[in-house]
Amino acid sequence: PDPSFDSMACSEECPHLELKRLGRDPDTRSVSLLEQKRKVVSSSIDVPHARRSEEEVDMDKVTAAMVLTSLSTSPLVRSPPGPKSDSSPCHNLQVPSSGQSSGGYWSWSAPSDQSNPSTPSPPLSADSFKPFRVPSLGPGQGPNGPEDPSLEDQDGSSLLFDEPIPRKRKNSMKVMFKCLWKNCGKVLSTSAVPNRHLSTPGDATKDFYYTEIKLNTDSVADGLSSLSPVSPSVLSPPAPPPSPLPNVGHSDPHRPPQFDTKESHVGGTTPLSRSAPSALYLIHTDHAYQVSPHTQIRSVVGFTPTNSSSFSISWQSPPVTFTGNSMSPSKSQGFGEQRSQTIAVLSSPPRATTALSRKVRGEGKKCRKVYGMENRDMWCTACRWKKACQRFTD
DNA sequence: GCTGCCGGGTT
DNA sequence: AACCCGGCAGC
């Protein structure tokens, strides 16, 4: 059911793919024919479809990318091809709507990482994008059947906005693409396969499903991939890694990340890019958390003093209470509070002393003196009750 | 003596 | 809690 579903989804969701086909060159046609044949043979016709569409799209995208690049706006490039991708949920990985999230952003970091330590190569557009997308869609689409490596290559190239550079890198890098699709665990030299799968479900999904494995950069990538746990959702489910083997293994969509991680090879580029995003998220989160704590701590520390003053507050409360002693006429409260605070702090010690002897008599005039016995009604309650005057506190 | 207010009592 | 008052102490 999955395959059909995927195919359906792809075809339906990504009509633009078909459009692209039509628009495409003869090559595409040939490809489409092949795919169609496959469809006939296998129930998962869609898959090939997806692939074709992807390829086509990739091609288109590539072309567009080239044009755009020439124009000088790599990100924008997508937009041109984008219409197609944009229109449907299924974007090509290549097209990667970097725009979605921090596409450009990620692409950058991702590529570098992916490129792997040995050869830092700027061009990872494809890879970087994939990763991004992957996170976005995550697992969700149906499984796919086997794929064609040949196509993969194209896709990979297509993925790259700019040019062949990426390919070169990949080649030099020995980048392998592992399909993370449920049913497809194939490892291909090119990302085409995965892309196909991906194309079917959707861009993000695509990314999600295939993992690039670089022999050279394994360690690094792994680290990243591990970090990235792409999406919590993804990771969590995958708990059991069906087959860590790079070659085959239909892993759950979720898996992919793990695979990456598990596999030392883990996609240098793609994984990284993936991980990068997710990693970033995680990191951000972590930071956020950490920050929070830190901040809190800091605040605490910094405030501590202040708080200490607040301590005074707790302190104050006593004083306040103290104030209450005098009986609290509502009148003076606001007024007296501040004083009370100050007093509290200062007086508390003295107070003890005072207690012994007796509170020092207030110097200032009180209600009694101010208003006189005649106007006793004007006195503050405290004064009336022969208590400490609250109105004219010292 | 006047004043402020604590301590205690009454309601 | 509100009110009142005796009484002490500082001025």
Short mmCIF file of C-alpha atoms (C1' of nucleotides) in Angstrom, two decimals:
data_model
loop_
_atom_site.label_atom_id
_atom_site.label_comp_id
_atom_site.label_asym_id
_atom_site.label_seq_id
_atom_site.Cartn_x
_atom_site.Cartn_y
_atom_site.Cartn_z
CA PRO A 1 0.00 0.00 0.00
CA ASP A 2 2.76 2.38 0.82
CA PRO A 3 4.30 2.46 -2.58
CA SER A 4 1.07 3.12 -4.26
CA PHE A 5 0.32 5.67 -1.71
CA ASP A 6 3.57 7.36 -2.30
CA SER A 7 3.20 7.33 -5.93
CA MET A 8 -0.26 8.60 -5.64
CA ALA A 9 0.80 11.26 -3.32
CA CYS A 10 3.56 12.25 -5.55
CA SER A 11 1.58 12.37 -8.65
CA GLU A 12 -1.26 14.08 -7.03
CA GLU A 13 0.64 16.29 -4.75
CA CYS A 14 3.29 17.16 -7.14
CA PRO A 15 1.60 17.79 -10.37
CA HIS A 16 4.31 20.19 -11.16
CA LEU A 17 6.58 17.25 -11.60
CA GLU A 18 4.60 16.07 -14.50
CA LEU A 19 4.48 19.50 -15.90
CA LYS A 20 8.16 19.60 -15.67
CA ARG A 21 8.37 16.41 -17.54
CA LEU A 22 6.39 17.78 -20.33
CA GLY A 23 8.43 20.84 -20.38
CA ARG A 24 11.55 18.88 -20.19
CA ASP A 25 13.88 17.84 -22.81
CA PRO A 26 13.78 14.67 -24.75
CA ASP A 27 16.09 13.10 -22.26
CA THR A 28 13.50 13.41 -19.72
CA ARG A 29 11.08 11.75 -21.96
CA SER A 30 13.32 8.79 -22.33
CA VAL A 31 13.58 8.60 -18.67
CA SER A 32 9.90 8.87 -18.25
CA LEU A 33 9.43 6.04 -20.65
CA LEU A 34 11.75 3.87 -18.71
CA GLU A 35 10.01 4.69 -15.58
CA GLN A 36 6.68 3.99 -17.08
CA LYS A 37 7.91 0.60 -18.06
CA ARG A 38 8.96 0.03 -14.57
CA LYS A 39 5.64 1.07 -13.35
CA VAL A 40 4.01 -1.51 -15.42
CA VAL A 41 6.25 -4.11 -14.01
CA SER A 42 6.09 -3.11 -10.43
CA SER A 43 3.21 -2.08 -8.36
CA SER A 44 5.13 0.90 -7.21
CA ILE A 45 4.97 2.66 -10.47
CA ASP A 46 4.75 5.86 -8.75
CA VAL A 47 8.17 5.56 -7.42
CA PRO A 48 9.75 5.66 -10.77
CA HIS A 49 7.46 8.42 -11.49
CA ALA A 50 8.68 10.29 -8.64
CA ARG A 51 12.13 9.68 -9.71
CA ARG A 52 11.48 10.88 -13.13
CA SER A 53 9.72 13.86 -11.93
CA GLU A 54 12.50 14.47 -9.58
CA GLU A 55 15.06 14.10 -12.18
CA GLU A 56 13.20 16.25 -14.45
CA VAL A 57 12.62 18.70 -11.82
CA ASP A 58 16.18 18.50 -10.87
CA MET A 59 17.17 19.07 -14.38
CA ASP A 60 14.86 21.94 -14.65
CA LYS A 61 16.00 23.20 -11.42
CA VAL A 62 19.53 22.77 -12.36
CA THR A 63 18.97 24.70 -15.44
CA ALA A 64 17.08 27.26 -13.57
CA ALA A 65 19.72 27.28 -10.96
CA MET A 66 22.30 27.84 -13.57
CA VAL A 67 20.34 30.69 -14.95
CA LEU A 68 19.65 32.07 -11.62
CA THR A 69 23.19 31.64 -10.59
CA SER A 70 24.18 33.58 -13.55
CA LEU A 71 21.72 36.13 -12.40
CA SER A 72 23.44 36.00 -9.09
CA THR A 73 20.82 34.82 -6.76
CA SER A 74 21.29 31.30 -5.79
CA PRO A 75 18.43 31.26 -3.35
CA LEU A 76 16.19 32.93 -5.73
CA VAL A 77 17.07 30.39 -8.25
CA ARG A 78 14.77 28.06 -6.64
CA SER A 79 11.95 30.35 -7.07
CA PRO A 80 12.06 30.12 -10.79
CA PRO A 81 11.86 26.46 -10.81
CA GLY A 82 10.05 26.96 -7.67
CA PRO A 83 6.75 27.66 -9.15
CA LYS A 84 6.43 24.06 -9.74
CA SER A 85 7.84 23.05 -6.49
CA ASP A 86 6.08 25.84 -4.78
CA SER A 87 2.80 24.95 -6.18
CA SER A 88 2.90 21.52 -4.72
CA PRO A 89 3.97 20.39 -1.35
CA CYS A 90 6.47 18.20 -2.96
CA HIS A 91 9.45 20.30 -3.66
CA ASN A 92 12.43 18.99 -5.21
CA LEU A 93 15.20 18.57 -2.93
CA GLN A 94 17.32 20.34 -5.32
CA VAL A 95 15.04 23.16 -5.60
CA PRO A 96 15.19 23.08 -1.91
CA SER A 97 13.25 25.92 -0.86
CA SER A 98 15.99 27.07 1.28
CA GLY A 99 13.61 29.78 1.93
CA GLN A 100 11.44 27.52 3.93
CA SER A 101 13.41 27.76 6.99
CA SER A 102 16.87 28.97 7.00
CA GLY A 103 17.60 27.26 3.80
CA GLY A 104 20.42 29.36 2.64
CA TYR A 105 21.69 29.40 6.05
CA TRP A 106 21.73 25.77 6.46
CA SER A 107 22.87 25.06 3.07
CA TRP A 108 25.93 26.88 3.90
CA SER A 109 26.92 25.20 6.99
CA ALA A 110 25.67 21.94 5.84
CA PRO A 111 27.67 21.89 2.73
CA SER A 112 30.81 22.70 4.44
CA ASP A 113 30.27 19.99 6.90
CA GLN A 114 29.11 17.60 4.39
CA SER A 115 31.89 18.35 2.14
CA ASN A 116 33.78 16.69 4.86
CA PRO A 117 36.96 17.64 6.43
CA SER A 118 39.19 16.33 3.75
CA THR A 119 37.79 18.57 1.13
CA PRO A 120 35.91 21.49 2.23
CA SER A 121 33.88 22.30 -0.69
CA PRO A 122 31.44 25.05 -0.91
CA PRO A 123 29.20 23.34 -3.30
CA LEU A 124 26.84 21.22 -1.51
CA SER A 125 23.82 22.91 -2.61
CA ALA A 126 22.11 19.72 -3.33
CA ASP A 127 23.13 18.02 -0.22
CA SER A 128 22.60 20.90 1.94
CA PHE A 129 19.22 21.35 0.60
CA LYS A 130 18.29 17.85 1.04
CA PRO A 131 19.06 17.84 4.60
CA PHE A 132 16.96 20.81 5.08
CA ARG A 133 14.09 19.44 3.39
CA VAL A 134 14.40 16.25 5.12
CA PRO A 135 13.85 17.76 8.44
CA SER A 136 10.89 19.60 7.21
CA LEU A 137 8.96 16.68 5.88
CA GLY A 138 10.46 13.96 7.79
CA PRO A 139 9.28 10.52 7.27
CA GLY A 140 5.92 10.27 6.06
CA GLN A 141 5.72 9.02 2.73
CA GLY A 142 5.33 5.60 1.53
CA PRO A 143 8.03 3.14 0.87
CA ASN A 144 9.53 2.82 -2.44
CA GLY A 145 10.92 0.19 -4.58
CA PRO A 146 14.40 -0.02 -5.90
CA GLU A 147 15.82 2.85 -7.70
CA ASP A 148 18.12 3.64 -10.48
CA PRO A 149 21.53 4.84 -9.64
CA SER A 150 21.97 6.45 -12.95
CA LEU A 151 19.16 8.72 -12.28
CA GLU A 152 20.53 9.41 -8.95
CA ASP A 153 23.54 10.97 -10.44
CA GLN A 154 21.47 13.30 -12.39
CA ASP A 155 19.49 14.17 -9.42
CA GLY A 156 22.57 14.85 -7.51
CA SER A 157 23.77 17.14 -10.19
CA SER A 158 20.43 18.68 -10.41
CA LEU A 159 20.53 19.13 -6.74
CA LEU A 160 23.51 21.25 -7.09
CA PHE A 161 22.49 24.63 -8.03
CA ASP A 162 25.52 25.84 -9.38
CA GLU A 163 27.28 23.29 -11.15
CA PRO A 164 29.21 20.24 -11.41
CA ILE A 165 31.38 21.13 -8.56
CA PRO A 166 29.24 19.28 -6.19
CA ARG A 167 29.45 16.23 -8.25
CA LYS A 168 33.12 16.44 -8.34
CA ARG A 169 33.14 16.63 -4.70
CA LYS A 170 30.85 13.77 -4.29
CA ASN A 171 32.86 11.68 -6.61
CA SER A 172 36.05 12.59 -4.99
CA MET A 173 34.44 12.21 -1.71
CA LYS A 174 32.96 8.89 -2.50
CA VAL A 175 29.64 10.00 -1.43
CA MET A 176 27.09 7.32 -1.22
CA PHE A 177 23.42 7.84 -0.90
CA LYS A 178 21.51 5.57 1.21
CA CYS A 179 17.86 5.40 0.73
CA LEU A 180 16.05 5.73 3.94
CA TRP A 181 12.73 4.87 2.61
CA LYS A 182 10.79 2.34 4.43
CA ASN A 183 11.24 -0.33 1.90
CA CYS A 184 14.24 0.98 0.16
CA GLY A 185 17.50 0.54 1.92
CA LYS A 186 19.61 0.78 -1.12
CA VAL A 187 22.83 2.53 -1.15
CA LEU A 188 23.56 4.32 -4.30
CA SER A 189 26.42 6.25 -5.55
CA THR A 190 24.05 9.01 -6.32
CA SER A 191 21.24 10.58 -4.50
CA ALA A 192 18.97 10.02 -7.40
CA VAL A 193 17.34 7.06 -5.85
CA PRO A 194 16.54 8.65 -2.66
CA ASN A 195 15.45 11.62 -4.49
CA ARG A 196 13.08 9.57 -6.41
CA HIS A 197 11.53 8.36 -3.30
CA LEU A 198 11.56 11.70 -1.93
CA SER A 199 10.17 13.25 -4.93
CA THR A 200 7.22 11.09 -4.62
CA PRO A 201 6.20 12.07 -1.17
CA GLY A 202 7.56 15.47 -1.06
CA ASP A 203 10.73 17.35 -0.97
CA ALA A 204 11.35 17.29 2.64
CA THR A 205 10.53 13.72 2.78
CA LYS A 206 13.02 13.02 0.16
CA ASP A 207 15.77 14.50 2.02
CA PHE A 208 14.66 12.70 4.91
CA TYR A 209 14.76 9.40 3.29
CA TYR A 210 18.10 9.36 1.78
CA THR A 211 21.29 9.75 3.53
CA GLU A 212 24.55 10.60 2.02
CA ILE A 213 27.43 8.64 3.16
CA LYS A 214 30.92 9.82 2.77
CA LEU A 215 33.61 7.41 3.33
CA ASN A 216 36.11 10.04 4.13
CA THR A 217 34.09 12.25 6.33
CA ASP A 218 32.30 9.59 8.13
CA SER A 219 33.36 10.45 11.56
CA VAL A 220 32.48 14.03 11.27
CA ALA A 221 29.27 13.40 9.59
CA ASP A 222 28.36 10.85 12.13
CA GLY A 223 28.94 13.16 14.88
CA LEU A 224 26.76 15.64 13.22
CA SER A 225 24.16 13.22 12.26
CA SER A 226 24.06 11.88 15.71
CA LEU A 227 23.66 15.33 16.96
CA SER A 228 21.12 16.23 14.46
CA PRO A 229 18.67 13.58 15.36
CA VAL A 230 17.04 15.30 12.60
CA SER A 231 13.72 15.49 14.10
CA PRO A 232 12.87 14.27 17.47
CA SER A 233 9.89 12.68 15.98
CA VAL A 234 12.04 10.90 13.55
CA LEU A 235 14.52 9.71 15.98
CA SER A 236 12.22 8.62 18.62
CA PRO A 237 10.31 6.20 16.50
CA PRO A 238 13.29 4.61 14.95
CA ALA A 239 14.58 3.29 18.11
CA PRO A 240 15.30 -0.03 16.59
CA PRO A 241 17.53 0.43 13.65
CA PRO A 242 16.45 -2.23 11.25
CA SER A 243 19.61 -2.46 9.32
CA PRO A 244 22.51 -0.33 9.99
CA LEU A 245 23.99 -1.67 6.86
CA PRO A 246 24.69 1.04 4.47
CA ASN A 247 23.78 -0.93 1.47
CA VAL A 248 20.34 -2.03 1.89
CA GLY A 249 17.88 -1.85 4.49
CA HIS A 250 14.58 -0.50 4.29
CA SER A 251 14.57 1.62 7.16
CA ASP A 252 11.79 3.59 8.41
CA PRO A 253 11.77 7.08 7.33
CA HIS A 254 12.65 7.92 10.80
CA ARG A 255 15.54 5.73 10.71
CA PRO A 256 17.51 7.51 8.20
CA PRO A 257 19.00 9.77 10.66
CA GLN A 258 19.97 7.00 12.86
CA PHE A 259 21.41 5.17 10.03
CA ASP A 260 23.47 8.04 9.34
CA THR A 261 24.56 8.17 12.80
CA LYS A 262 25.11 4.56 13.14
CA GLU A 263 26.84 4.28 9.96
CA SER A 264 30.16 5.74 10.25
CA HIS A 265 29.64 6.78 6.73
CA VAL A 266 26.66 8.69 7.49
CA GLY A 267 26.18 11.11 4.87
CA GLY A 268 28.79 13.49 5.03
CA THR A 269 27.02 16.11 3.20
CA THR A 270 23.47 15.29 3.42
CA PRO A 271 23.62 13.97 6.87
CA LEU A 272 25.44 16.94 7.92
CA SER A 273 23.12 19.24 6.31
CA ARG A 274 20.37 17.37 7.92
CA SER A 275 22.02 17.15 11.11
CA ALA A 276 23.03 20.64 10.76
CA PRO A 277 19.54 21.87 10.74
CA SER A 278 18.35 19.57 13.34
CA ALA A 279 21.54 19.96 15.18
CA LEU A 280 21.11 23.59 15.06
CA TYR A 281 17.69 23.26 16.34
CA LEU A 282 18.85 21.05 19.03
CA ILE A 283 21.68 23.26 19.74
CA HIS A 284 19.49 26.17 19.78
CA THR A 285 17.26 24.43 22.06
CA ASP A 286 20.07 23.43 24.19
CA HIS A 287 21.33 26.85 24.17
CA ALA A 288 17.97 28.02 24.96
CA TYR A 289 17.84 25.73 27.83
CA GLN A 290 21.27 26.40 28.88
CA VAL A 291 20.78 29.97 28.33
CA SER A 292 17.73 29.96 30.35
CA PRO A 293 19.49 28.36 33.16
CA HIS A 294 22.45 30.51 32.71
CA THR A 295 20.37 33.45 32.43
CA GLN A 296 18.52 32.43 35.40
CA ILE A 297 21.64 31.73 37.21
CA ARG A 298 23.09 34.91 36.14
CA SER A 299 20.03 36.69 37.00
CA VAL A 300 20.11 34.96 40.23
CA VAL A 301 23.64 35.83 40.77
CA GLY A 302 23.24 39.27 39.55
CA PHE A 303 20.05 39.67 41.28
CA THR A 304 21.12 37.88 44.25
CA PRO A 305 22.28 41.08 45.60
CA THR A 306 19.11 42.60 44.56
CA ASN A 307 17.32 39.70 45.90
CA SER A 308 19.27 40.07 48.97
CA SER A 309 17.69 43.36 49.07
CA SER A 310 14.59 41.45 48.46
CA PHE A 311 15.65 39.48 51.38
CA SER A 312 15.30 42.71 52.96
CA ILE A 313 11.86 42.38 51.65
CA SER A 314 11.26 39.26 53.50
CA TRP A 315 12.81 41.18 56.17
CA GLN A 316 10.61 43.98 55.43
CA SER A 317 7.68 41.85 55.85
CA PRO A 318 8.55 41.61 59.46
CA PRO A 319 9.04 45.26 59.64
CA VAL A 320 5.91 45.71 57.79
CA THR A 321 4.33 43.59 60.32
CA PHE A 322 6.02 45.74 62.72
CA THR A 323 4.38 48.65 61.15
CA GLY A 324 1.27 46.74 61.64
CA ASN A 325 1.99 46.88 65.29
CA SER A 326 1.25 50.39 65.26
CA MET A 327 -1.94 49.11 63.81
CA SER A 328 -2.21 49.86 60.28
CA PRO A 329 -4.23 52.70 59.33
CA SER A 330 -4.77 52.31 55.70
CA LYS A 331 -3.86 55.88 55.20
CA SER A 332 -0.22 55.72 55.84
CA GLN A 333 0.53 52.37 54.37
CA GLY A 334 1.77 53.35 51.00
CA PHE A 335 3.46 56.15 52.58
CA GLY A 336 4.93 54.31 55.42
CA GLU A 337 5.92 51.21 53.59
CA GLN A 338 9.03 52.61 52.16
CA ARG A 339 9.99 53.98 55.40
CA SER A 340 9.09 50.84 57.10
CA GLN A 341 11.41 49.04 54.76
CA THR A 342 14.25 51.29 55.45
CA ILE A 343 13.47 51.31 59.03
CA ALA A 344 13.09 47.65 59.10
CA VAL A 345 16.54 47.12 57.82
CA LEU A 346 18.06 49.68 60.00
CA SER A 347 15.86 49.41 62.92
CA SER A 348 15.66 45.72 63.28
CA PRO A 349 18.83 45.56 65.22
CA PRO A 350 18.18 48.70 67.09
CA ARG A 351 14.80 47.46 67.73
CA ALA A 352 16.05 44.68 69.83
CA THR A 353 17.84 47.22 71.81
CA THR A 354 14.80 49.32 71.89
CA ALA A 355 12.83 46.50 73.12
CA LEU A 356 14.97 46.33 76.13
CA SER A 357 14.81 49.88 77.15
CA ARG A 358 11.93 51.09 75.23
CA LYS A 359 11.37 52.39 71.84
CA VAL A 360 12.83 55.74 71.39
CA ARG A 361 10.20 58.30 71.48
CA GLY A 362 9.40 59.78 68.15
CA GLU A 363 10.74 63.23 67.82
CA GLY A 364 8.38 64.52 65.26
CA LYS A 365 5.01 65.83 66.10
CA LYS A 366 2.26 63.37 66.10
CA CYS A 367 -1.38 63.60 65.50
CA ARG A 368 -2.03 64.60 69.04
CA LYS A 369 0.18 67.59 68.87
CA VAL A 370 -0.69 68.43 65.34
CA TYR A 371 -4.42 68.26 65.65
CA GLY A 372 -4.68 68.72 69.37
CA MET A 373 -6.95 66.98 71.76
CA GLU A 374 -9.82 68.93 70.41
CA ASN A 375 -9.54 67.36 67.01
CA ARG A 376 -8.90 63.95 68.23
CA ASP A 377 -11.13 62.55 65.61
CA MET A 378 -8.60 63.76 63.11
CA TRP A 379 -5.86 61.71 64.66
CA CYS A 380 -4.70 58.60 63.17
CA THR A 381 -6.15 55.56 64.70
CA ALA A 382 -2.83 54.67 66.24
CA CYS A 383 -2.68 57.99 67.95
CA ARG A 384 -6.21 57.67 69.10
CA TRP A 385 -5.40 54.37 70.60
CA LYS A 386 -2.30 55.62 72.15
CA LYS A 387 -0.24 53.57 69.83
CA ALA A 388 2.66 54.50 67.69
CA CYS A 389 1.54 57.09 65.26
CA GLN A 390 1.33 55.74 61.80
CA ARG A 391 0.63 58.97 60.14
CA PHE A 392 3.69 60.79 61.19
CA THR A 393 6.25 58.16 61.47
CA ASP A 394 9.72 59.17 62.35
"C1'" DG B 1 3.79 68.35 82.55
"C1'" DC B 2 3.40 67.03 78.00
"C1'" DT B 3 3.84 63.68 74.69
"C1'" DG B 4 4.60 59.16 72.43
"C1'" DC B 5 3.60 54.63 72.69
"C1'" DC B 6 4.01 49.81 74.94
"C1'" DG B 7 1.35 46.46 77.16
"C1'" DG B 8 -2.80 44.97 78.36
"C1'" DG B 9 -7.78 44.83 78.70
"C1'" DT B 10 -12.52 45.15 76.92
"C1'" DT B 11 -15.99 44.69 73.47
"C1'" DA C 1 -10.12 43.24 64.90
"C1'" DA C 2 -11.37 47.44 66.80
"C1'" DC C 3 -11.12 50.21 70.59
"C1'" DC C 4 -9.60 51.96 74.99
"C1'" DC C 5 -6.62 52.91 78.76
"C1'" DG C 6 -2.89 52.50 82.51
"C1'" DG C 7 1.43 53.46 82.82
"C1'" DC C 8 6.25 54.22 81.63
"C1'" DA C 9 9.67 57.00 79.65
"C1'" DG C 10 11.73 60.82 77.04
"C1'" DC C 11 11.62 65.63 76.54
#
